[in-house]
Short mmCIF file of C-alpha atoms in Angstrom, two decimals:
data_model
loop_
_atom_site.label_atom_id
_atom_site.label_comp_id
_atom_site.label_asym_id
_atom_site.label_seq_id
_atom_site.Cartn_x
_atom_site.Cartn_y
_atom_site.Cartn_z
CA MET A 1 81.86 -5.85 61.57
CA ALA A 2 79.04 -8.36 61.89
CA PRO A 3 75.41 -7.28 61.28
CA MET A 4 73.75 -5.55 64.22
CA THR A 5 71.36 -8.44 64.85
CA GLU A 6 74.30 -10.79 65.23
CA LEU A 7 76.19 -8.32 67.43
CA GLY A 8 73.13 -7.92 69.64
CA ALA A 9 72.96 -11.67 70.15
CA GLU A 10 76.68 -11.83 70.96
CA MET A 11 76.39 -9.01 73.49
CA HIS A 12 73.41 -10.70 75.14
CA ALA A 13 75.39 -13.93 75.36
CA LEU A 14 78.17 -12.03 77.14
CA VAL A 15 75.63 -10.59 79.60
CA GLU A 16 74.33 -14.09 80.34
CA ARG A 17 77.85 -15.38 80.90
CA LEU A 18 78.77 -12.58 83.31
CA TYR A 19 75.44 -12.56 85.16
CA PRO A 20 76.11 -15.30 87.79
CA LEU A 21 79.38 -13.75 89.03
CA CYS A 22 79.40 -12.01 92.41
CA ARG A 23 80.98 -8.64 91.75
CA SER A 24 81.68 -5.88 94.24
CA ILE A 25 83.98 -2.85 94.42
CA THR A 26 86.89 -5.24 95.04
CA GLY A 27 87.53 -8.95 94.95
CA ASP A 28 87.75 -12.03 92.80
CA GLY A 29 84.37 -11.41 91.17
CA VAL A 30 85.77 -8.30 89.49
CA ARG A 31 88.84 -10.25 88.40
CA ALA A 32 86.73 -13.07 86.97
CA THR A 33 84.63 -10.52 85.10
CA LEU A 34 87.71 -8.88 83.61
CA ASP A 35 89.12 -12.29 82.67
CA ILE A 36 86.03 -12.93 80.56
CA VAL A 37 86.03 -9.44 79.00
CA GLY A 38 89.71 -10.03 78.25
CA GLU A 39 88.71 -12.87 75.94
CA TYR A 40 87.01 -10.26 73.73
CA VAL A 41 89.52 -7.40 73.94
CA PRO A 42 93.02 -7.38 75.46
CA LEU A 43 93.04 -5.70 78.87
CA GLN A 44 95.72 -4.11 81.01
CA VAL A 45 94.67 -5.02 84.55
CA HIS A 46 95.72 -2.80 87.46
CA GLU A 47 95.83 -3.83 91.13
CA VAL A 48 95.88 -0.96 93.63
CA PRO A 49 96.71 -1.94 97.25
CA THR A 50 94.40 -1.41 100.20
CA GLY A 51 95.26 1.83 101.99
CA THR A 52 96.38 3.69 98.86
CA GLN A 53 95.32 7.33 99.01
CA VAL A 54 93.33 8.25 95.90
CA LEU A 55 92.28 11.90 95.94
CA ASP A 56 90.10 12.30 99.06
CA TRP A 57 89.46 8.55 99.33
CA THR A 58 91.38 5.50 100.48
CA VAL A 59 91.32 2.14 98.70
CA PRO A 60 89.31 -0.13 101.04
CA GLN A 61 89.94 -3.66 102.16
CA GLU A 62 89.20 -6.38 99.65
CA TRP A 63 86.02 -8.42 100.06
CA ASN A 64 85.54 -11.99 98.93
CA ILE A 65 82.80 -14.48 99.66
CA ARG A 66 82.61 -18.24 99.25
CA ASP A 67 79.20 -19.18 100.67
CA ALA A 68 76.28 -17.78 102.66
CA TYR A 69 72.88 -19.01 103.73
CA VAL A 70 70.06 -18.91 106.22
CA ALA A 71 68.87 -22.42 107.15
CA ASP A 72 65.79 -23.49 109.11
CA ALA A 73 65.68 -26.12 111.86
CA THR A 74 65.63 -28.94 109.30
CA GLY A 75 68.81 -27.66 107.63
CA ARG A 76 66.94 -26.42 104.53
CA ARG A 77 68.48 -23.25 103.11
CA VAL A 78 65.67 -20.73 102.97
CA VAL A 79 68.06 -18.05 101.66
CA ASP A 80 71.03 -19.25 99.62
CA PHE A 81 73.90 -17.25 98.14
CA ALA A 82 74.51 -20.12 95.73
CA ALA A 83 71.16 -19.39 94.08
CA SER A 84 71.92 -15.68 93.54
CA SER A 85 74.71 -13.32 94.55
CA LEU A 86 72.03 -10.73 95.37
CA HIS A 87 71.01 -12.72 98.44
CA VAL A 88 73.91 -11.34 100.50
CA LEU A 89 74.37 -7.73 101.55
CA GLY A 90 77.45 -6.62 99.64
CA TYR A 91 80.58 -6.43 101.79
CA SER A 92 78.97 -8.43 104.61
CA VAL A 93 81.41 -9.30 107.36
CA PRO A 94 81.68 -12.99 108.32
CA VAL A 95 79.02 -14.41 110.62
CA SER A 96 78.29 -17.86 112.01
CA ALA A 97 75.42 -17.98 114.49
CA THR A 98 72.04 -19.37 115.41
CA MET A 99 69.31 -16.91 116.26
CA PRO A 100 65.52 -16.59 116.39
CA LEU A 101 63.68 -15.08 113.46
CA ALA A 102 62.79 -12.03 115.55
CA GLU A 103 66.50 -11.21 115.93
CA LEU A 104 67.34 -12.15 112.33
CA ARG A 105 64.74 -9.79 110.87
CA ALA A 106 66.92 -6.75 111.56
CA HIS A 107 69.40 -8.14 109.04
CA LEU A 108 66.90 -9.04 106.30
CA HIS A 109 66.13 -6.75 103.36
CA THR A 110 63.05 -7.08 101.14
CA LEU A 111 60.90 -5.13 98.69
CA PRO A 112 57.34 -5.13 100.04
CA ASP A 113 56.05 -3.35 96.93
CA HIS A 114 57.47 -6.13 94.75
CA PRO A 115 57.12 -9.22 96.94
CA ALA A 116 58.63 -11.66 94.42
CA TRP A 117 61.80 -9.65 93.79
CA VAL A 118 65.10 -9.69 95.71
CA PRO A 119 66.70 -6.28 96.34
CA TYR A 120 70.36 -5.36 95.83
CA ARG A 121 71.91 -3.81 98.93
CA THR A 122 75.48 -3.02 100.04
CA SER A 123 77.40 -1.75 103.06
CA TYR A 124 80.81 -0.88 101.64
CA TYR A 125 82.16 1.45 104.28
CA LYS A 126 80.32 0.35 107.44
CA PRO A 127 80.94 -3.12 108.93
CA GLU A 128 77.61 -4.93 108.65
CA TRP A 129 76.08 -8.18 107.54
CA GLY A 130 72.74 -9.08 106.05
CA PHE A 131 70.67 -11.01 103.57
CA CYS A 132 68.34 -9.92 100.77
CA LEU A 133 65.30 -12.00 99.94
CA ALA A 134 61.84 -11.85 98.44
CA GLN A 135 59.13 -10.51 100.74
CA GLU A 136 57.03 -13.58 99.96
CA THR A 137 59.88 -15.80 101.16
CA LEU A 138 60.12 -13.86 104.40
CA ASP A 139 56.36 -14.00 104.92
CA ALA A 140 56.47 -17.80 104.67
CA LEU A 141 59.15 -18.22 107.36
CA PRO A 142 57.80 -19.58 110.65
CA ASP A 143 59.09 -18.38 113.98
CA GLY A 144 61.96 -20.44 115.32
CA GLU A 145 65.72 -20.74 115.34
CA TYR A 146 67.73 -20.22 112.16
CA GLU A 147 71.33 -20.99 111.32
CA VAL A 148 73.05 -17.96 109.82
CA ARG A 149 76.30 -18.34 107.94
CA ILE A 150 78.33 -15.89 105.83
CA ASP A 151 81.69 -17.29 104.76
CA SER A 152 83.41 -14.09 103.66
CA THR A 153 86.71 -12.31 104.15
CA LEU A 154 87.39 -8.61 104.50
CA ALA A 155 91.15 -8.09 104.54
CA ASP A 156 93.94 -6.03 103.03
CA GLY A 157 94.19 -6.74 99.33
CA HIS A 158 93.64 -4.72 96.18
CA LEU A 159 91.16 -2.76 94.11
CA THR A 160 91.13 -4.07 90.55
CA TYR A 161 90.36 -2.15 87.37
CA ALA A 162 91.34 -2.56 83.72
CA GLU A 163 91.95 -0.55 80.56
CA HIS A 164 91.83 -1.30 76.86
CA VAL A 165 93.34 1.18 74.41
CA VAL A 166 92.52 1.50 70.71
CA PRO A 167 95.43 3.52 69.26
CA GLY A 168 94.51 6.48 67.11
CA GLN A 169 96.20 8.86 64.74
CA VAL A 170 96.74 11.35 67.58
CA ALA A 171 97.53 10.96 71.27
CA ASP A 172 94.46 12.96 72.32
CA GLU A 173 92.05 10.58 74.00
CA VAL A 174 88.38 9.73 74.21
CA ILE A 175 87.58 7.74 77.35
CA VAL A 176 84.71 5.25 77.52
CA SER A 177 83.95 4.21 81.09
CA CYS A 178 81.70 1.52 82.54
CA HIS A 179 81.32 0.23 86.10
CA VAL A 180 82.07 -3.41 86.89
CA CYS A 181 81.09 -3.57 90.56
CA HIS A 182 77.46 -4.70 90.52
CA PRO A 183 76.64 -8.39 91.05
CA SER A 184 73.78 -10.11 89.19
CA LEU A 185 72.24 -7.04 87.55
CA ALA A 186 71.97 -7.32 83.77
CA ASN A 187 71.12 -3.77 82.76
CA ASP A 188 73.10 -2.13 85.54
CA ASN A 189 75.69 -2.70 84.30
CA LEU A 190 76.44 -5.85 82.33
CA ALA A 191 74.76 -4.35 79.26
CA GLY A 192 77.08 -1.33 79.54
CA ILE A 193 80.11 -3.62 79.81
CA ALA A 194 78.98 -5.58 76.74
CA VAL A 195 78.32 -2.46 74.64
CA ALA A 196 81.69 -0.95 75.63
CA THR A 197 83.50 -4.17 74.74
CA PHE A 198 81.90 -4.50 71.31
CA LEU A 199 82.41 -0.79 70.67
CA ALA A 200 86.13 -1.28 71.33
CA ARG A 201 86.19 -4.15 68.83
CA ALA A 202 84.42 -2.02 66.21
CA LEU A 203 86.86 0.87 66.63
CA ALA A 204 89.82 -1.49 66.29
CA GLU A 205 88.67 -2.45 62.78
CA ARG A 206 89.84 0.95 61.56
CA THR A 207 92.44 3.45 62.70
CA PRO A 208 90.42 6.13 64.45
CA TYR A 209 91.55 9.72 64.66
CA TYR A 210 91.48 9.83 68.46
CA THR A 211 92.98 7.28 70.79
CA TYR A 212 90.14 5.52 72.61
CA ARG A 213 90.71 4.38 76.19
CA PHE A 214 88.15 2.00 77.68
CA ILE A 215 88.00 1.96 81.47
CA TYR A 216 86.42 -0.99 83.31
CA ALA A 217 86.36 0.03 86.97
CA PRO A 218 84.26 -0.29 90.12
CA GLY A 219 81.79 2.57 90.49
CA THR A 220 82.88 5.73 92.32
CA ILE A 221 86.03 4.42 94.04
CA GLY A 222 87.28 2.88 90.78
CA ALA A 223 86.83 6.04 88.72
CA ILE A 224 88.38 8.11 91.52
CA THR A 225 91.33 5.71 91.60
CA TRP A 226 91.78 6.01 87.83
CA LEU A 227 91.66 9.80 88.02
CA ALA A 228 94.17 9.87 90.88
CA ARG A 229 96.58 7.61 89.01
CA ASN A 230 96.25 9.56 85.74
CA ALA A 231 96.05 13.15 87.02
CA GLU A 232 99.30 14.19 85.31
CA ARG A 233 98.10 13.10 81.88
CA ILE A 234 94.46 14.07 82.21
CA ASP A 235 94.93 16.91 79.73
CA ARG A 236 95.03 14.28 76.97
CA VAL A 237 91.37 13.47 77.58
CA LYS A 238 89.41 15.57 75.12
CA HIS A 239 86.08 13.76 75.22
CA GLY A 240 84.42 10.95 77.14
CA LEU A 241 81.35 8.83 77.63
CA VAL A 242 80.03 6.78 80.54
CA LEU A 243 77.98 3.76 79.48
CA ALA A 244 75.34 2.35 81.83
CA CYS A 245 71.86 0.79 81.65
CA ALA A 246 72.44 0.14 77.95
CA GLY A 247 70.07 -2.77 77.32
CA ASP A 248 66.58 -2.06 78.64
CA PRO A 249 63.60 -1.39 76.35
CA GLY A 250 63.36 2.33 77.14
CA ARG A 251 64.28 5.22 74.86
CA LEU A 252 67.85 6.44 74.77
CA THR A 253 68.83 9.08 77.34
CA TYR A 254 71.88 11.29 77.15
CA LYS A 255 73.05 13.17 80.22
CA GLN A 256 75.19 16.17 79.34
CA SER A 257 78.60 16.85 80.78
CA ARG A 258 79.02 19.46 83.50
CA ARG A 259 80.04 21.91 80.80
CA GLY A 260 76.77 21.38 78.97
CA ASP A 261 78.24 22.41 75.62
CA ALA A 262 81.19 20.05 75.37
CA GLU A 263 81.81 18.63 71.92
CA ILE A 264 80.63 15.17 73.00
CA ASP A 265 77.36 16.76 74.17
CA ARG A 266 76.77 18.37 70.81
CA VAL A 267 77.82 15.32 68.81
CA ILE A 268 75.52 12.87 70.58
CA GLN A 269 72.60 15.28 70.55
CA HIS A 270 73.14 15.79 66.81
CA VAL A 271 73.33 12.04 66.12
CA LEU A 272 70.21 11.28 68.15
CA ALA A 273 68.22 14.07 66.53
CA ALA A 274 69.39 13.23 63.00
CA SER A 275 68.57 9.55 63.47
CA GLU A 276 65.03 10.41 64.61
CA ARG A 277 65.35 7.84 67.39
CA PRO A 278 63.13 8.41 70.42
CA HIS A 279 65.45 9.99 72.97
CA HIS A 280 65.73 12.35 75.90
CA ILE A 281 68.45 14.86 76.77
CA THR A 282 69.02 15.74 80.42
CA GLU A 283 71.23 18.36 81.99
CA PHE A 284 74.14 17.42 84.22
CA THR A 285 73.54 16.68 87.88
CA PRO A 286 76.23 15.66 90.39
CA TYR A 287 74.48 12.34 91.01
CA GLY A 288 74.35 9.17 88.97
CA TYR A 289 77.27 7.17 87.61
CA ASP A 290 80.94 8.02 87.19
CA GLU A 291 80.36 11.04 84.97
CA ARG A 292 80.15 12.93 88.26
CA GLN A 293 83.77 11.95 89.02
CA TYR A 294 85.11 12.87 85.58
CA CYS A 295 83.06 16.09 85.70
CA SER A 296 84.10 17.07 89.24
CA PRO A 297 85.15 20.74 89.16
CA GLY A 298 88.87 20.10 89.44
CA PHE A 299 88.86 17.93 86.30
CA ASN A 300 85.73 19.23 84.51
CA LEU A 301 86.21 16.83 81.62
CA GLY A 302 83.87 16.79 78.66
CA VAL A 303 82.29 13.48 79.69
CA GLY A 304 78.60 12.71 79.27
CA SER A 305 76.58 9.61 80.05
CA LEU A 306 74.58 7.47 77.63
CA SER A 307 71.93 5.05 78.84
CA ARG A 308 68.49 3.94 77.93
CA THR A 309 66.23 4.33 80.97
CA PRO A 310 68.40 6.24 83.50
CA TYR A 311 69.43 4.89 86.90
CA ALA A 312 66.53 4.35 89.30
CA GLY A 313 64.12 5.15 86.47
CA TYR A 314 62.65 1.68 86.10
CA PRO A 315 61.09 -0.60 88.76
CA GLU A 316 63.56 -3.43 88.09
CA TYR A 317 66.52 -1.21 89.02
CA HIS A 318 68.72 -2.80 91.71
CA THR A 319 66.51 -5.89 92.00
CA SER A 320 66.53 -9.50 90.85
CA ALA A 321 64.12 -8.48 88.08
CA ASP A 322 67.09 -6.84 86.35
CA ASN A 323 68.05 -10.17 84.85
CA PRO A 324 69.10 -11.23 81.32
CA ASP A 325 65.44 -11.42 80.25
CA PHE A 326 65.07 -7.71 81.04
CA VAL A 327 67.72 -6.66 78.51
CA SER A 328 67.39 -7.35 74.82
CA PRO A 329 69.85 -7.90 71.97
CA GLU A 330 67.97 -5.26 69.96
CA ALA A 331 68.31 -2.58 72.63
CA MET A 332 72.03 -3.24 73.12
CA ALA A 333 72.58 -3.23 69.36
CA ASP A 334 70.79 0.12 69.13
CA THR A 335 72.94 1.60 71.92
CA LEU A 336 76.06 0.30 70.20
CA ALA A 337 74.95 1.79 66.88
CA VAL A 338 74.50 5.24 68.45
CA CYS A 339 77.98 5.06 69.98
CA ARG A 340 79.51 4.08 66.66
CA GLU A 341 77.66 6.87 64.84
CA ALA A 342 78.65 9.44 67.45
CA PHE A 343 82.33 8.51 67.43
CA ALA A 344 82.34 8.52 63.63
CA VAL A 345 81.20 12.16 63.82
CA LEU A 346 83.63 13.00 66.64
CA ASP A 347 86.55 11.52 64.71
CA ARG A 348 85.82 13.57 61.58
CA ASN A 349 84.82 16.85 63.20
CA ARG A 350 87.50 19.35 62.15
CA GLN A 351 87.89 23.04 61.54
CA TYR A 352 89.06 24.00 58.07
CA THR A 353 90.41 27.17 56.46
CA ASN A 354 89.27 28.26 53.01
CA LEU A 355 92.35 28.77 50.83
CA SER A 356 90.34 30.73 48.25
CA PRO A 357 88.19 32.94 50.47
CA TYR A 358 87.71 35.92 48.12
CA GLY A 359 84.60 35.12 46.16
CA GLU A 360 83.33 31.68 45.42
CA PRO A 361 85.96 29.45 43.76
CA GLN A 362 85.06 27.86 40.44
CA LEU A 363 84.12 24.30 41.33
CA GLY A 364 83.23 23.14 37.83
CA ARG A 365 86.71 23.49 36.36
CA ARG A 366 88.08 21.48 39.27
CA GLY A 367 85.72 18.64 38.44
CA LEU A 368 83.93 18.87 41.76
CA TYR A 369 80.46 19.20 40.28
CA ASP A 370 81.16 16.43 37.77
CA ALA A 371 82.18 14.14 40.63
CA LEU A 372 78.65 14.45 41.98
CA GLY A 373 76.98 13.30 38.79
CA GLY A 374 74.45 10.52 39.28
CA ARG A 375 74.10 10.96 43.03
CA SER A 376 70.58 10.92 44.36
CA ASP A 377 71.48 13.82 46.66
CA THR A 378 73.39 15.90 44.12
CA LYS A 379 71.74 19.17 45.12
CA GLN A 380 72.37 18.48 48.81
CA ALA A 381 76.01 17.63 48.12
CA GLN A 382 76.46 20.83 46.14
CA MET A 383 74.98 22.86 48.97
CA ALA A 384 77.31 21.12 51.41
CA MET A 385 80.33 22.25 49.38
CA LEU A 386 79.12 25.82 49.36
CA TRP A 387 78.46 25.78 53.10
CA VAL A 388 81.86 24.26 53.86
CA LEU A 389 83.61 26.87 51.72
CA ASN A 390 81.70 29.72 53.33
CA LEU A 391 82.20 28.65 56.95
CA SER A 392 85.73 27.28 56.69
CA ASP A 393 87.23 30.26 58.44
CA GLY A 394 89.20 28.40 61.10
CA GLU A 395 86.46 29.03 63.63
CA HIS A 396 83.63 26.72 62.54
CA SER A 397 83.81 22.93 62.75
CA LEU A 398 82.06 20.53 60.40
CA LEU A 399 79.50 19.93 63.14
CA ASP A 400 78.88 23.69 63.30
CA ILE A 401 78.32 23.66 59.55
CA ALA A 402 75.99 20.65 59.67
CA GLU A 403 73.92 22.23 62.43
CA ARG A 404 73.72 25.64 60.77
CA SER A 405 72.96 24.29 57.29
CA GLY A 406 70.61 21.57 58.40
CA LEU A 407 72.54 19.08 56.27
CA PRO A 408 73.58 15.59 57.39
CA PHE A 409 77.02 15.51 58.97
CA ASP A 410 78.15 12.74 56.61
CA THR A 411 77.27 14.88 53.59
CA VAL A 412 79.20 17.83 55.02
CA ALA A 413 82.21 15.64 55.85
CA VAL A 414 82.30 14.15 52.33
CA ALA A 415 82.12 17.64 50.85
CA ALA A 416 85.02 18.76 53.03
CA GLY A 417 87.05 15.79 51.88
CA ALA A 418 86.44 16.62 48.24
CA LEU A 419 87.32 20.28 48.75
CA GLN A 420 90.48 19.40 50.62
CA GLY A 421 91.45 17.02 47.87
CA ALA A 422 91.01 19.84 45.37
CA GLY A 423 93.29 22.10 47.41
CA LEU A 424 90.55 24.57 48.32
CA ILE A 425 90.57 24.09 52.09
CA LYS A 426 93.05 22.85 54.67
CA ALA A 427 92.61 21.51 58.21
#
């Protein structure tokens, strides 16, 4: 794997490439996004027809847009979709009309507190149309007639999502989910898409223990669709992580699963604490990103959410200020590093049974102490062996042992490997 600085630059380049595309919960923008991601990792793309019942929801009509603008009496476009996909209310129905500014105002959305920024607004399930613009642009518009044009279609079609699978040694799965429905918003969630994609590439460089399934789906309706289509095999999902807001300068934030004590919760909390990175742990709430779908009570999967600054926790959230300059290669590389560290722990976290549980076995005659000679952490490694032997009772995992002993997980895992090789413990 390339150095983290290089990976950060590559992820940022992917964010910049995806940024101009107009994404929504359906449509060609999602397909174009997945086409680009598919250049990095192979994807299995799924198309689910409009009207398909998915749990308590129904797949909506597909929305596509070609052009949209508001033009003044001279024909000058004062609001132009071509300049930014944020300028149009998501899922706007077609419109072609001329109207006075007083009438048009009801369909204009701004951010008075941030007059230079353009807001992100949608109307997925209610037929509506509108434009988003900077408050300072609106303030500069004179009264008069304006041409209003939205060249869009809302018709039966499909909802599109994709999967990438990294095969493991076992069929049990870890899912990594990111939403692909937002238009030109870099942190929410192009950074999450980039981190997920490069995480998949990193995992593919080895044969992980678990099978890792990466899900690229529109928020809410996409995750619900995936769950509906995979309900019969959901018992394979042992752990999961939702990635969002992965590139801003804030500290890392981990939101626990609904269970609160799922293995993924403990692993990520352990990795963050051991790394001494600035971080924050929050309890589960049924609001946020798609962790609330995976953690709905009927499924109750062990799925947490990793971000930097959480949703709605930064002023740039859902505005034009969430652009590629807002996310950094360093922040994305740091998020990626935490994911890699966490999954390295998850993959090696086993329960062992001591095959010589009566008294302490003689380690010296098995060459185990000699194997540690010259290590800078010899004493720590010796203690790890003793802890692993003592707590390998079929009930404690290596993570349990690391937490109880206060030793690094890697040291405990290496000790377990040496003891297993000597025939003293078995998984």
